[in-house]
Amino acid sequence: CVNSISLKFEASENCCEEHAFAYFAAGCFWGVEHHFENFRGVHSAVSGYMGGHVDNPSYEAVCTGTTGHLEAVRVEFDECEVSFKELAQHFFEIHDFTQTNGQGPDIGSQYLSAIFYMDEKQKR
């Protein structure tokens, strides 16, 4: 049984009209996606590839390590609820960015750590 006292209602006017995007590579994208999709202020986290020199690579091609792509996650977030800095801090907490050639048991250049900034504000 749930009553209205146990619910927390948040006004939608606190949300920014447009969402921002951030791109993080921190090993296998499925785990990274999971860590971000449950983070406060994040509206979506979608896996894909970034970097590289091949247009629209397949999963199999990226796994060869020859395309130069990283497994990455596009994070759509509300800047009125969470800052890029907070997301970047979370990024550093969820993986070992000092590990060479992969993350945990996932070894390969596609699992390297990176932040892809979208503008000068994120770069700072």
PDB file of C-alpha atoms in Angstrom, residues 24-29 31-32 35 70-71 91-114:
ATOM      1  CA  PHE A  24      32.250   8.416 -22.210  1.00  0.00           C
ATOM      2  CA  ALA A  25      34.366   5.344 -23.012  1.00  0.00           C
ATOM      3  CA  ALA A  26      35.226   3.247 -19.962  1.00  0.00           C
ATOM      4  CA  GLY A  27      35.516  -0.358 -21.109  1.00  0.00           C
ATOM      5  CA  CYS A  28      32.634  -2.565 -22.177  1.00  0.00           C
ATOM      6  CA  PHE A  29      29.790  -0.214 -23.047  1.00  0.00           C
ATOM      7  CA  GLY A  31      28.435  -1.842 -17.977  1.00  0.00           C
ATOM      8  CA  VAL A  32      29.094   1.855 -18.573  1.00  0.00           C
ATOM      9  CA  HIS A  35      26.121   2.938 -14.460  1.00  0.00           C
ATOM     10  CA  LEU A  70      36.252   2.785 -28.636  1.00  0.00           C
ATOM     11  CA  GLU A  71      33.125   1.339 -27.106  1.00  0.00           C
ATOM     12  CA  PHE A  91      33.035   8.238 -14.956  1.00  0.00           C
ATOM     13  CA  PHE A  92      36.295   8.137 -12.984  1.00  0.00           C
ATOM     14  CA  GLU A  93      34.605   6.260 -10.111  1.00  0.00           C
ATOM     15  CA  ILE A  94      33.190   3.418 -12.224  1.00  0.00           C
ATOM     16  CA  HIS A  95      36.382   2.168 -13.875  1.00  0.00           C
ATOM     17  CA  ASP A  96      40.168   1.975 -13.598  1.00  0.00           C
ATOM     18  CA  PHE A  97      41.374   4.542 -16.114  1.00  0.00           C
ATOM     19  CA  THR A  98      45.002   3.564 -15.395  1.00  0.00           C
ATOM     20  CA  GLN A  99      44.603   0.017 -16.741  1.00  0.00           C
ATOM     21  CA  THR A 100      46.348  -0.394 -20.068  1.00  0.00           C
ATOM     22  CA  ASN A 101      44.742  -2.011 -23.113  1.00  0.00           C
ATOM     23  CA  GLY A 102      41.295  -2.584 -21.647  1.00  0.00           C
ATOM     24  CA  GLN A 103      39.115  -2.717 -18.552  1.00  0.00           C
ATOM     25  CA  GLY A 104      38.958  -5.637 -16.149  1.00  0.00           C
ATOM     26  CA  PRO A 105      38.649  -8.874 -18.107  1.00  0.00           C
ATOM     27  CA  ASP A 106      37.886  -7.014 -21.351  1.00  0.00           C
ATOM     28  CA  ILE A 107      41.192  -6.639 -23.178  1.00  0.00           C
ATOM     29  CA  GLY A 108      41.594  -4.749 -26.434  1.00  0.00           C
ATOM     30  CA  SER A 109      42.017  -1.240 -27.736  1.00  0.00           C
ATOM     31  CA  GLN A 110      38.225  -0.824 -28.082  1.00  0.00           C
ATOM     32  CA  TYR A 111      37.968  -0.889 -24.253  1.00  0.00           C
ATOM     33  CA  LEU A 112      40.288   2.054 -23.565  1.00  0.00           C
ATOM     34  CA  SER A 113      39.188   4.980 -21.395  1.00  0.00           C
ATOM     35  CA  ALA A 114      38.268   8.365 -22.921  1.00  0.00           C
TER      36      ALA A 114
END
